[in-house]
Each structure stands twice: as structure tokens, then as C-alpha cells.
Coordinates of C-alpha atoms in Angstrom, one line a residue:
A1 CA 0.0 0.1 -0.2
M2 CA 2.9 2.4 0.8
I3 CA 4.5 1.7 -2.5
T4 CA 1.4 2.3 -4.4
R5 CA 0.9 5.5 -2.5
Q6 CA 4.2 6.9 -3.5
E7 CA 3.8 6.0 -7.1
I8 CA 0.5 7.8 -7.0
R9 CA 2.2 10.8 -5.2
S10 CA 4.7 11.0 -8.4
W11 CA 1.9 11.4 -10.9
Q12 CA 1.5 14.8 -12.5
L13 CA -1.9 16.1 -13.2
L14 CA -1.9 18.9 -15.7
Q15 CA -4.4 21.7 -15.4
L16 CA -3.0 23.9 -17.8
E17 CA -4.5 27.5 -17.1
P18 CA -4.0 30.0 -19.7
T19 CA -3.3 32.9 -17.0
S20 CA 0.2 31.0 -15.8
L21 CA 1.0 29.6 -19.3
R22 CA 1.2 33.3 -20.4
K23 CA 3.0 34.8 -17.3
P24 CA 6.9 36.2 -18.2
D25 CA 9.5 34.2 -15.7
T26 CA 12.6 35.6 -13.9
F27 CA 16.0 34.6 -14.4
T28 CA 16.1 32.5 -11.2
A29 CA 12.5 30.7 -11.7
H30 CA 12.1 27.0 -11.8
T31 CA 12.9 25.2 -15.1
S32 CA 10.4 22.8 -15.3
I33 CA 6.5 23.3 -15.7
E34 CA 4.3 23.2 -13.2
S35 CA 1.0 21.5 -13.0
D36 CA -0.9 24.7 -13.5
G37 CA 1.9 25.4 -16.9
S38 CA 3.8 28.0 -14.7
H39 CA 7.4 28.5 -15.7
L40 CA 6.5 27.5 -19.5
A41 CA 9.1 30.4 -20.5
A42 CA 11.6 29.6 -18.1
T43 CA 11.6 25.9 -19.0
L44 CA 11.9 26.2 -22.7
H45 CA 14.8 28.8 -22.2
S46 CA 16.6 26.4 -20.1
L47 CA 16.1 23.6 -22.9
A48 CA 17.3 25.6 -25.7
N49 CA 20.3 26.7 -23.9
R50 CA 21.4 23.3 -22.3
T51 CA 24.3 21.8 -23.9
S52 CA 24.5 18.2 -24.8
S53 CA 25.8 15.4 -22.2
N54 CA 28.8 14.9 -24.3
G55 CA 29.4 18.7 -24.5
C56 CA 30.0 18.7 -28.4
T57 CA 27.0 20.7 -29.4
E58 CA 27.5 24.5 -29.5
P59 CA 24.8 26.3 -27.5
Q60 CA 23.5 28.3 -30.5
E61 CA 22.8 25.3 -32.2
T62 CA 20.9 23.8 -29.5
A63 CA 18.7 26.6 -29.0
E64 CA 18.0 27.0 -33.1
R65 CA 17.6 23.2 -32.9
V66 CA 14.7 23.5 -30.1
Y67 CA 13.1 26.6 -31.2
A68 CA 13.0 25.3 -34.8
H69 CA 11.2 22.0 -33.2
I70 CA 8.6 23.8 -31.3
A71 CA 7.7 26.1 -34.1
S72 CA 7.6 22.8 -36.5
R73 CA 5.1 21.5 -34.1
L74 CA 3.1 24.3 -33.6
S75 CA 2.8 24.8 -37.2
E76 CA 0.6 21.7 -37.4
L77 CA -2.0 23.8 -35.1
T78 CA -1.8 27.0 -37.4
H79 CA 0.2 27.7 -40.5
D80 CA 1.1 31.4 -39.5
I81 CA 4.3 30.4 -37.6
R82 CA 7.8 31.4 -38.3
K83 CA 9.3 31.3 -35.3
V84 CA 8.9 30.5 -31.5
W85 CA 11.4 32.0 -28.9
V86 CA 12.0 33.3 -25.5
D87 CA 12.9 36.8 -25.4
R88 CA 15.6 37.5 -22.8
D89 CA 15.4 41.0 -21.1
D90 CA 18.5 41.4 -19.1
Q91 CA 17.5 44.8 -17.6
R92 CA 14.3 43.6 -16.0
Q93 CA 15.7 40.0 -15.8
R94 CA 12.8 38.5 -17.4
L95 CA 11.7 35.7 -20.2
T96 CA 8.9 36.0 -22.2
L97 CA 7.7 33.6 -24.5
M98 CA 7.4 35.0 -27.8
V99 CA 5.6 33.6 -31.3
T100 CA 6.7 35.2 -34.7
N101 CA 4.0 35.0 -37.5
L102 CA 5.0 34.4 -41.4
D103 CA 5.0 38.5 -41.7
G104 CA 7.2 39.0 -39.4
T105 CA 5.0 40.3 -36.5
A106 CA 6.0 39.2 -33.0
H107 CA 3.5 38.4 -30.5
P108 CA 4.2 37.9 -26.7
A109 CA 2.2 35.0 -24.8
S110 CA -0.2 37.5 -23.4
A111 CA -1.5 37.8 -26.9
L112 CA -2.0 33.9 -27.9
S113 CA -4.7 31.9 -27.6
D114 CA -5.6 29.4 -25.0
G115 CA -5.2 26.5 -27.1
T116 CA -2.2 27.4 -28.7
M117 CA -0.6 28.0 -25.3
R118 CA -1.6 24.9 -24.3
F119 CA -0.4 23.1 -27.3
I120 CA 3.2 24.9 -27.1
A121 CA 3.3 23.6 -23.3
L122 CA 3.1 20.0 -24.6
C123 CA 5.4 20.5 -27.2
V124 CA 7.9 22.0 -24.4
L125 CA 6.9 18.8 -22.5
E126 CA 8.0 16.5 -24.9
L127 CA 11.2 17.8 -25.4
D128 CA 11.8 17.7 -21.4
L129 CA 13.6 14.4 -21.2
T130 CA 13.9 15.0 -17.2
A131 CA 9.9 14.8 -17.0
K132 CA 9.1 11.2 -16.6
G133 CA 6.5 9.3 -15.0
V134 CA 2.6 9.2 -15.2
I135 CA 0.9 12.6 -16.8
C136 CA -2.6 13.1 -16.7
L137 CA -4.4 15.5 -18.9
E138 CA -8.0 16.5 -19.0
E139 CA -9.8 17.0 -22.1
P140 CA -6.8 18.2 -24.2
E141 CA -8.6 19.1 -27.1
N142 CA -10.1 22.1 -25.5
G143 CA -9.6 25.2 -27.6
I144 CA -8.5 23.2 -30.6
H145 CA -9.9 23.2 -34.2
P146 CA -11.4 19.9 -34.7
E147 CA -9.6 19.3 -37.9
R148 CA -6.2 19.9 -35.5
I149 CA -7.3 17.1 -32.9
P150 CA -5.3 14.6 -34.9
N151 CA -2.1 16.5 -34.4
I152 CA -2.7 17.0 -30.9
L153 CA -3.2 13.3 -30.3
Q154 CA 0.0 12.7 -32.3
L155 CA 2.0 14.8 -29.9
L156 CA 0.3 13.3 -26.6
Q157 CA 1.8 9.9 -28.3
D158 CA 4.9 11.3 -28.9
I159 CA 5.4 12.6 -25.2
A160 CA 4.7 9.0 -24.3
T161 CA 7.3 6.1 -24.2
D162 CA 7.8 4.8 -27.8
T163 CA 6.9 0.8 -26.7
N164 CA 8.7 -0.2 -29.7
E165 CA 12.3 1.3 -28.7
E166 CA 14.0 0.6 -25.2
V167 CA 13.7 3.0 -22.4
G168 CA 16.7 5.2 -22.1
V169 CA 17.7 8.8 -22.2
D170 CA 16.1 9.7 -25.6
N171 CA 13.1 7.7 -24.6
P172 CA 12.1 8.3 -21.0
L173 CA 9.5 6.2 -19.2
R174 CA 6.3 8.1 -19.7
Q175 CA 2.8 7.3 -19.7
V176 CA -0.1 9.9 -20.7
I177 CA -3.7 9.7 -19.3
I178 CA -6.2 11.6 -21.0
N179 CA -10.1 11.9 -20.5
T180 CA -12.5 13.2 -23.0
H181 CA -16.1 13.3 -24.0
S182 CA -15.1 14.3 -27.3
P183 CA -16.1 12.0 -30.4
S184 CA -13.4 13.5 -32.4
V185 CA -11.0 12.3 -30.0
V186 CA -12.7 8.7 -29.1
Q187 CA -12.5 7.8 -32.8
Q188 CA -9.0 8.7 -33.4
V189 CA -7.0 7.7 -30.6
P190 CA -5.4 4.2 -31.0
A191 CA -7.8 1.3 -30.3
D192 CA -5.6 -0.2 -27.7
S193 CA -5.6 2.8 -25.8
L194 CA -9.2 3.3 -25.2
V195 CA -10.7 2.7 -22.0
I196 CA -14.6 3.5 -21.3
A197 CA -15.5 4.6 -17.9
E198 CA -19.0 3.4 -16.9
L199 CA -21.3 3.6 -13.9
K200 CA -22.6 0.1 -12.8
D201 CA -25.1 -0.8 -10.1
T202 CA -23.8 -3.0 -7.2
I203 CA -24.9 -4.8 -4.6
R204 CA -22.7 -6.0 -1.7
G205 CA -24.7 -7.2 1.4
D206 CA -27.2 -5.1 2.2
K207 CA -26.1 -2.3 0.6
R208 CA -26.6 -1.0 -2.9
F209 CA -24.3 1.6 -4.8
K210 CA -22.9 2.7 -7.8
R211 CA -19.3 2.1 -8.8
V212 CA -17.1 3.0 -11.7
S213 CA -16.1 0.2 -14.2
F214 CA -13.5 0.2 -16.9
G215 CA -13.5 -1.7 -20.1
Y216 CA -11.8 -2.1 -23.5
L217 CA -12.6 -2.6 -27.0
P218 CA -12.3 -6.4 -27.6
N219 CA -9.4 -8.1 -29.4
T220 CA -6.6 -5.6 -27.9
W221 CA -3.9 -6.1 -25.8
R222 CA -5.8 -6.3 -22.7
Q223 CA -7.9 -9.0 -23.8
L224 CA -5.4 -10.7 -25.7
K225 CA -2.6 -10.8 -22.7
A226 CA -4.7 -11.2 -20.0
Q227 CA -4.0 -14.2 -17.8
P228 CA -6.8 -17.1 -17.5
S229 CA -7.3 -16.2 -14.0
E230 CA -8.1 -12.3 -14.7
Q231 CA -11.7 -10.9 -14.8
I232 CA -11.9 -9.5 -18.9
N233 CA -13.8 -6.5 -19.2
T234 CA -14.8 -6.1 -22.6
I235 CA -17.1 -3.1 -23.4
A236 CA -20.3 -3.9 -25.7
M237 CA -20.0 -1.7 -28.9
G238 CA -23.4 -0.3 -28.3
S239 CA -21.5 2.0 -25.6
L240 CA -19.6 3.7 -28.3
L241 CA -22.6 4.2 -30.5
S242 CA -23.1 7.7 -29.5
Y243 CA -19.2 8.7 -30.1
L244 CA -19.5 6.9 -33.7
N245 CA -22.6 7.7 -35.0
P246 CA -23.7 11.6 -36.1
V247 CA -26.3 13.3 -34.2
S248 CA -29.6 12.6 -35.0
R249 CA -32.3 15.0 -36.0
G250 CA -34.7 14.1 -33.4
A251 CA -38.5 14.6 -33.5
E252 CA -40.5 18.0 -34.0
T253 CA -43.4 18.7 -32.0
K254 CA -46.7 20.0 -33.6
E255 CA -47.0 22.6 -30.8
E256 CA -43.7 24.2 -31.3
P257 CA -41.6 23.2 -34.3
A258 CA -37.9 22.8 -33.3
K259 CA -35.5 25.6 -34.7
K260 CA -33.6 24.4 -37.9
R261 CA -30.3 23.3 -36.8
V262 CA -26.8 23.5 -38.7
I263 CA -27.0 19.4 -39.2
D264 CA -30.8 20.3 -40.6
R265 CA -29.6 21.6 -43.6
N266 CA -29.9 20.0 -47.3
D267 CA -26.9 21.2 -48.2
L268 CA -24.6 19.8 -45.5
T269 CA -26.5 16.5 -44.9
P270 CA -24.5 14.8 -47.9
L271 CA -21.2 16.1 -46.6
I272 CA -21.7 14.2 -42.9
P273 CA -20.6 10.6 -43.2
G274 CA -23.6 8.3 -42.1
L275 CA -25.9 10.8 -42.0
A276 CA -27.8 10.3 -45.2
E277 CA -28.2 6.6 -44.6
Q278 CA -29.4 7.3 -41.2
L279 CA -32.2 9.8 -42.6
S280 CA -33.4 7.1 -45.3

């Protein structure tokens, strides 16, 4: 029990707050991102100015490589990105995260959107090889355009340990756990990674209560590698229908006709996969 308690204490629950993400840092600030996103600028600046373990990489080369990597990943979210960097103000002893657009206009973190700031924080976390263990994140798709959700899911997979490679300095032991109610996320996560949480009625003795039950898709590694003595808890396909099927039109009452929704437009129906068949 003590070992389990110690392990859970090492888990990092990220609740990335836009206000904390945007704050400039002092030169003496911590160089690791806090749970609320604090010290993002200081962490990125530290990574950019960190020399390689063998001392062969020039500091300027390291900084350019780090900033170029962040800018490249951020361009997956928005194409209007030329450069990501940290401005060092020696007079005020302040570090400020900056983003430069393709037109050459530089914007401080205070002018960036919430979704952009969260994405940058995850990009920095990917590069920070000292960040290890279990990382929990609630609804990472918040503030992200639906077309860019695959990009943030790929970023989260890149943060986690590559199970096809040995754990090492360049492949730290990290697991990423997210929760979501978004059909766009459920449809696109790896099938082996999906776990469904459901409330189930349970009777124990003379007490009746609800408990959470975690299930997974059949024919994934959790089922295939289960021991004969283990309880196999696969989910019914019906549990995923609300995430896999488009929204139905619903019924209109004669007394008060429903307002016409976006999905009810005849010019959009053919563009929504599966909806035309559902309505026929």
C-alpha cells in the first residue's frame, strides 16, 4: 500500500491554466513546467540553452534546434508560424515566450490563444526528457480546432514512451492518461489505448451503490494478454454508438416546431458521413 501511495504521489495532473502559461518568468524561476503551466518560458529557455551530454553541441545550435522543433510542431496547429523563441530581458531579468508570424510580426504569450498556449506547453513537455512518470491531462482537445485534433493526439503519443524502443535517455519512461467526452478524440485514439468508464449498479451485502467500471475493446492487447485467472471486462459496441454515429435529427412537436439546426440543412447532410443513410 505504501509503494502504491508513493507511486500515485509521483503522478502529474496537468491543469494548464492560460493565465499561468502566459506569465513571464524571472531568471531564477524553476526550469520545469508546473501542473498549472507555470514556468513555461523558463523551461523552454533552459532547454534551448542546455548543452548536450557530451558537450559537443554548440549552445547556439542547440537553441536553434529546440526553437525550430517547437515552431515546426506548432505549425501543425496553425500555419501562420515562423518562429517560437524566448525573449531575454537582461535589464528587467525577465523571460517572455514569443511567437513570430509569417509576416514577421512578433507576439508575446499574452496575445496568444488558450489552445495555442496549451499546445506549446505540450511541445515543451515532449522535449523535456527530465519529465517522467505518469502525466494526466483533462480534455486536451479544449480550444483546439476539430481539424487539428489528430495533431494534438499525435503530440500526446510522442510524449509517451515509444514501446517499440528501449527505455533510455532519449526515450524516458512516461505514460500519458487523458479523459475526454469528444467523439473526435474517441474516434481517432489508438484502439489499444481506449478505456471506457461506466457507472454500474453493485450490491454488496445489504448495500446497493454505483461503482465505476473500466472496460476496453475486444481483441486488443488488454484482452489478448490477460491471464486465465483475470476478469476480462470488454465493452459492448453499443457503448460507443454515441461517439461513432452522427447526431440524429430528433422529433419535432406540432405545438412548437424545433428551430432548424445546422445539421438539418439539406446542403450539409450529404457531407456528414453516415447521416444520409440514417435519415433514409
